[in-house]
Coordinates of C-alpha atoms and ligand atoms in Angstrom, one line a residue:
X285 CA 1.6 94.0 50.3
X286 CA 4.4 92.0 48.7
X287 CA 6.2 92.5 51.7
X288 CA 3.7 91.4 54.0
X289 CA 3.4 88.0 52.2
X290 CA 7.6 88.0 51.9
X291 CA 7.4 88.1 55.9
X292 CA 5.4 84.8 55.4
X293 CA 7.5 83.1 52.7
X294 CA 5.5 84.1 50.2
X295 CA 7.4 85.5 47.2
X296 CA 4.1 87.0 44.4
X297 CA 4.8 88.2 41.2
X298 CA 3.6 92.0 40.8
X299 CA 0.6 93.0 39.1
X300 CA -1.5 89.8 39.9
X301 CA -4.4 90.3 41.1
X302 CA -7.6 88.5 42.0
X303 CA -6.5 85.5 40.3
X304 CA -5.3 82.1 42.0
X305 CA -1.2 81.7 41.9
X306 CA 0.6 78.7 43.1
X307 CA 4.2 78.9 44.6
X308 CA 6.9 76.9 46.0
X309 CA 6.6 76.1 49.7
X310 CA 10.2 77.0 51.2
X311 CA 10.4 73.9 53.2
X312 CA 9.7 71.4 50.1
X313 CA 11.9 70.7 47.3
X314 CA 11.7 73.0 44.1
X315 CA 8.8 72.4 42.2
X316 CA 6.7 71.6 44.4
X317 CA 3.6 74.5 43.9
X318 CA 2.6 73.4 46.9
X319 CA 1.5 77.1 48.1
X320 CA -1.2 79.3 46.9
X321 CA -2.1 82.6 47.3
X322 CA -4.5 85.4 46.1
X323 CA -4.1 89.0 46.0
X324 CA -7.9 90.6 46.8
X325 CA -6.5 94.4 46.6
X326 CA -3.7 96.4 47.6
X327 CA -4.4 95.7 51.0
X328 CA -5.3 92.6 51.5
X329 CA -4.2 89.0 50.3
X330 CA -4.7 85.1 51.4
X331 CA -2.0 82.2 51.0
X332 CA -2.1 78.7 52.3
X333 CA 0.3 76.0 52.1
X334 CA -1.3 72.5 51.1
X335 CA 1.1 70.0 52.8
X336 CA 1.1 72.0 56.3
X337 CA -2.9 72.6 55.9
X338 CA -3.0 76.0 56.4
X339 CA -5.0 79.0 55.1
X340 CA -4.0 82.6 55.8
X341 CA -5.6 86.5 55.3
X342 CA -2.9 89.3 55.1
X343 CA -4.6 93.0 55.6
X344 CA -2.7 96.1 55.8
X345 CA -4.5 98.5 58.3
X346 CA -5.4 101.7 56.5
X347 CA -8.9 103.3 55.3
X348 CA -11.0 101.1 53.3
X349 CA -14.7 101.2 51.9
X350 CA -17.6 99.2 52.5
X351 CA -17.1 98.3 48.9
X352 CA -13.7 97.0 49.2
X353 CA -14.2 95.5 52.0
X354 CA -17.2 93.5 51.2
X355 CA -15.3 93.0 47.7
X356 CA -12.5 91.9 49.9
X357 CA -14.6 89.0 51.6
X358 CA -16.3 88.0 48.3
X359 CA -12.9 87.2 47.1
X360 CA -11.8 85.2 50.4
X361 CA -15.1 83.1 49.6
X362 CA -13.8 82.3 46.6
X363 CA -10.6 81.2 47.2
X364 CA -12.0 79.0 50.2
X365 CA -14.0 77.5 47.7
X366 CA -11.3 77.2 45.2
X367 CA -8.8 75.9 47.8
X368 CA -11.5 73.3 48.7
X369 CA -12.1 71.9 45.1
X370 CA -8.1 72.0 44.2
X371 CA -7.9 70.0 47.6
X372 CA -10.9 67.4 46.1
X373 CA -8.9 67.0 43.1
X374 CA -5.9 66.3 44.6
X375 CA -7.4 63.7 47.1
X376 CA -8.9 62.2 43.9
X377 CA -5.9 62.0 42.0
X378 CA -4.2 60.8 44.9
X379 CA -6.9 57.9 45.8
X380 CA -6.6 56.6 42.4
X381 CA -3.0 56.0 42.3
X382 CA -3.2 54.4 45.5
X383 CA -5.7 51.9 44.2
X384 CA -3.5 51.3 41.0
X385 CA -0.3 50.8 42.9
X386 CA -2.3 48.4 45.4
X387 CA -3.7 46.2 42.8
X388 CA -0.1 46.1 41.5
X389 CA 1.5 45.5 44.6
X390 CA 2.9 41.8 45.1
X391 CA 2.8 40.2 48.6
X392 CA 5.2 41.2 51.1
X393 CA 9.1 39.4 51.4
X394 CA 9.0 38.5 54.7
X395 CA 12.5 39.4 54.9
X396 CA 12.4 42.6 54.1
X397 CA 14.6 45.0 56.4
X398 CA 11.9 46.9 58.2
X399 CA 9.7 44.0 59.3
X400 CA 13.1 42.1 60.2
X401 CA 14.3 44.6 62.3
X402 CA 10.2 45.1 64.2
X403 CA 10.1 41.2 64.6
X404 CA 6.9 41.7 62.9
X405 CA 4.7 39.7 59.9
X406 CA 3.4 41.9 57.5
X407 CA -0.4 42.2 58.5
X408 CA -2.3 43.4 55.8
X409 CA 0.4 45.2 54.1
X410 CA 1.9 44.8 50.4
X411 CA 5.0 45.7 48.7
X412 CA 6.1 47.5 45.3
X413 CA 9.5 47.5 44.7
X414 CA 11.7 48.3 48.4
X415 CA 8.5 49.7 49.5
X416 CA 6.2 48.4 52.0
X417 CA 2.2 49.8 51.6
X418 CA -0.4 50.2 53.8
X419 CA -3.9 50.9 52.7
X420 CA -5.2 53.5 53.8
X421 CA -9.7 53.6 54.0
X422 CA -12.2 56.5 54.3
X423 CA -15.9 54.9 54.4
X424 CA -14.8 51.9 53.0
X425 CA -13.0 53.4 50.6
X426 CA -9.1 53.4 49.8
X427 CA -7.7 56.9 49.7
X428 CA -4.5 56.8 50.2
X429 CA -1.1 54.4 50.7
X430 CA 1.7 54.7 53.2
X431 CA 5.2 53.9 51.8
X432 CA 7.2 52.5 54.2
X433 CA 10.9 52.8 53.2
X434 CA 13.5 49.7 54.1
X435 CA 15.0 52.3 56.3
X436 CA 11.4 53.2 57.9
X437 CA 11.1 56.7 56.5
X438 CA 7.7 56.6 55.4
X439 CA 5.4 59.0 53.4
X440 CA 1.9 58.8 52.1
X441 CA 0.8 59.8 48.9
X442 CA 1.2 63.8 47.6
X443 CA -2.0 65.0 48.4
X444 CA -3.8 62.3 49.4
X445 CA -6.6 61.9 52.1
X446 CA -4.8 61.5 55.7
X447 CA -7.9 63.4 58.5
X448 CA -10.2 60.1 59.2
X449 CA -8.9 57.4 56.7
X450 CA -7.3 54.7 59.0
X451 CA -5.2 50.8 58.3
X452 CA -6.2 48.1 60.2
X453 CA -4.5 45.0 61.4
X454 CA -6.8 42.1 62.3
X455 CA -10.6 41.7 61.8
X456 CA -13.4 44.3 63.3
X457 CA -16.1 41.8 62.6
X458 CA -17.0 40.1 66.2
X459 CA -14.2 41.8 68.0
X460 CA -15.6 43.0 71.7
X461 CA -12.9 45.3 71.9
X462 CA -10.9 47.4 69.7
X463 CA -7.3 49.0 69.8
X464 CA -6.6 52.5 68.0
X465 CA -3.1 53.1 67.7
X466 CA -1.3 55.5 65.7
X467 CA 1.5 53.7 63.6
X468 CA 1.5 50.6 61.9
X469 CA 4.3 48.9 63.7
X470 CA 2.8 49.5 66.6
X471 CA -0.5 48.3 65.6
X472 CA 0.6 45.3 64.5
X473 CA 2.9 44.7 67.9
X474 CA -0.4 45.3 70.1
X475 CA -2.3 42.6 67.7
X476 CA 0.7 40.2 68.6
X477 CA 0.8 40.6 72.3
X478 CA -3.4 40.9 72.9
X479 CA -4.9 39.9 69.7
X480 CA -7.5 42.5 69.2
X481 CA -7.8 44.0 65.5
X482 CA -6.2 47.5 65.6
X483 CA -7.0 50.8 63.6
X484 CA -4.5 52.4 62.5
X485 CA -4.9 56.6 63.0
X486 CA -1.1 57.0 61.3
X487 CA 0.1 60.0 63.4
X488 CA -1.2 62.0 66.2
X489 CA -3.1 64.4 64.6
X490 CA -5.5 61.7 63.4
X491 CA -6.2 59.5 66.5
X492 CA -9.0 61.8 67.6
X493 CA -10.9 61.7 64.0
X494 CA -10.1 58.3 63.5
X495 CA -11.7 57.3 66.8
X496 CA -15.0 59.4 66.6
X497 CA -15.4 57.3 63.2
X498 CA -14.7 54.3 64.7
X499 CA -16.7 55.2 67.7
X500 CA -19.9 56.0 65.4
X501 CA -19.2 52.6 63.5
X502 CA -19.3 50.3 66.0
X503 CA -22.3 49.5 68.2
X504 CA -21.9 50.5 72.0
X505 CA -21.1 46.7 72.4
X506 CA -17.6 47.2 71.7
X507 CA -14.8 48.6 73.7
X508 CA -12.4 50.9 72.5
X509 CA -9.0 51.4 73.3
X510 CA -6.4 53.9 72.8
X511 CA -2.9 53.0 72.4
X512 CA -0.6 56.2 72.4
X513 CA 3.0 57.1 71.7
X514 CA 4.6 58.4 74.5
X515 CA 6.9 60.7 72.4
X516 CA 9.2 61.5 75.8
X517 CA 11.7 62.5 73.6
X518 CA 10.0 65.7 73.0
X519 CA 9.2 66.3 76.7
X520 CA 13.0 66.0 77.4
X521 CA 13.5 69.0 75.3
X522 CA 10.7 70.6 76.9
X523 CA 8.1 70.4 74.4
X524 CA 4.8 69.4 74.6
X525 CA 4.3 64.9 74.6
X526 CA 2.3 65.1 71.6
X527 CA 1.2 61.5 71.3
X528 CA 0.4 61.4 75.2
X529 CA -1.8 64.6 74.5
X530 CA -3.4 63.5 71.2
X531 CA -3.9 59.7 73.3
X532 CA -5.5 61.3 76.0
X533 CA -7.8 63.8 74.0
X534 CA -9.2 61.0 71.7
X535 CA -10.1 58.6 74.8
X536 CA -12.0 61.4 76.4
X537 CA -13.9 62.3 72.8
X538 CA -15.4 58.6 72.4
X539 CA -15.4 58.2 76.0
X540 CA -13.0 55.6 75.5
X541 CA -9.9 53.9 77.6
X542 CA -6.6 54.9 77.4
X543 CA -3.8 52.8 77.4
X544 CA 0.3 54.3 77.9
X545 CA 3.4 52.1 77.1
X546 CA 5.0 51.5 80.5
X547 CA 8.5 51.3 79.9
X548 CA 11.3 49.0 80.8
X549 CA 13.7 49.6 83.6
X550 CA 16.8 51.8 82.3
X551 CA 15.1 52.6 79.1
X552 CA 15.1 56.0 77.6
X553 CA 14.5 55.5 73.9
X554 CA 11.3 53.5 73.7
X555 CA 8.0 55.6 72.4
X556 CA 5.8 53.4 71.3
X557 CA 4.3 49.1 72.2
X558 CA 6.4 48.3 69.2
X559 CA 9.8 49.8 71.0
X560 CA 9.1 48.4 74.0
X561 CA 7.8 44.7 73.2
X562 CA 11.4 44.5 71.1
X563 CA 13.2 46.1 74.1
X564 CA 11.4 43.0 76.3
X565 CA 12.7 40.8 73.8
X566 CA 16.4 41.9 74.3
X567 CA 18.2 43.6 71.6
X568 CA 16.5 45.5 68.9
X569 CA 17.0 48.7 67.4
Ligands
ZN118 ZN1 12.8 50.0 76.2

């Protein structure tokens, strides 16, 4: 068994059984416990890894009795139940550091190096330290903060709420039509250039929950729009165009439009309406 979990990065310590372990994750700094796992019997074990989301049985084929086997899916249960809470708590811990560090937060310098470089003001975010923040909402609720470094590396909270929380640049109240877009940059270029408010999904994975709330929010009244990346980038390499896909999906889950950057002439390095309105404007990154 410990070599079946070894195969998946998961390093146990012998003799520990039917009780929750955390471990570190291989591709986070040391420390980190951000993997789990639980040894049901000698055949059989489930890990998961918080920060990649995933959940995962190890069995060794052999003979095994109803007994252990139902014994076997009693434990699962349980540590699908226990993943589930640990996940609550950390969403919880996480929501209330993003509100402390939010109220804390002093308005945004203008100058600083990441909105200087996008041309952009600083809808609706704050800033602690070198930091910029955007707010991140679940039913009203903030959950979580993006940190967007000077450098534009940017990182939400550890174990905060990311599925269905969304930002948002501009107002939703009396808009006839509304943007969904996955980065805040871009966001906040599309608000410049058409002036519709803009929800903010934060990466691809996202756009599709963040429209079906959206889409159950607003009355029929309203148009949406979807605003993807085009990440050609990863085409060129011959993987899949992930924001194209994730664009595309979300527009035919809400029934909603879709609505691709088109690029500028002798341009291969624009992804996104943020890229390519800087591009227009000659120079940029
Ligand atoms: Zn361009």
């Amino acid at each position: 068994m410990a070599d079946a979990l070894a195969r998946h990065g998961v390093l146990i310590t012998p003799g520990a059984w039917g009780r929750f372990h955390r471990f570190d994750a291989p591709d986070k700094p040391k420390g980190n416990a951000n993997g789990w796992y639980i040894i049901h019997s000698p055949r059989a074990a489930s890990f998961g890894m918080w920060h990649l989301d995933i959940t995962e049985t190890v069995t060794l084929a052999g003979p095994s009795s109803p007994e252990v086997s139902a014994q076997i899916r009693l434990e699962m249960m349980q540590a699908r139940l226990r993943q589930e809470q640990e996940r609550q708590m950390r969403e919880a811990h996480a929501a209330e550091q993003a509100r402390c560090w939010w109220t804390q937060a002093r308005p945004t310098d203008p100058s600083h190096p990441y909105l200087a470089r996008k041309r952009l003001p600083a809808y609706n975010l704050r800033q602690r330290g070198g930091m910029l923040l955007m707010p991140m909402y679940l039913d009203g609720e903030l959950v979580n903060l993006e940190r967007i470094s000077p450098d534009g590396m940017k990182r939400t909270l550890p174990g905060g709420r990311i599925k269905g929380a969304a930002s948002l640049v501009g107002r939703l109240a009396g808009a006839e039509s509304v943007l969904v877009a996955e980065g805040w940059s871009t966001a906040a270029a599309l608000h410049e250039t058409m002036g519709y408010p803009v929800v903010i999904a934060r990466n691809a994975d996202n756009l599709e929950p963040v429209a079906r709330r959206l889409r159950q929010r607003l009355t029929e009244k309203v148009g949406i729009t979807i605003c993807g990346d085009d990440d050609r980038h990863l085409s060129a390499k011959g993987k899949p165009n992930k924001g194209r896909i994730a664009a595309r999906h979300s527009a035919l889950a809400i029934d909603a439009k879709l609505l691709m950057p088109s690029f500028c002439e002798d341009c291969e390095t624009c992804t996104d309406f943020a890229d390519v309105r800087l591009c227009r404007q000659g120079g940029g990154e």
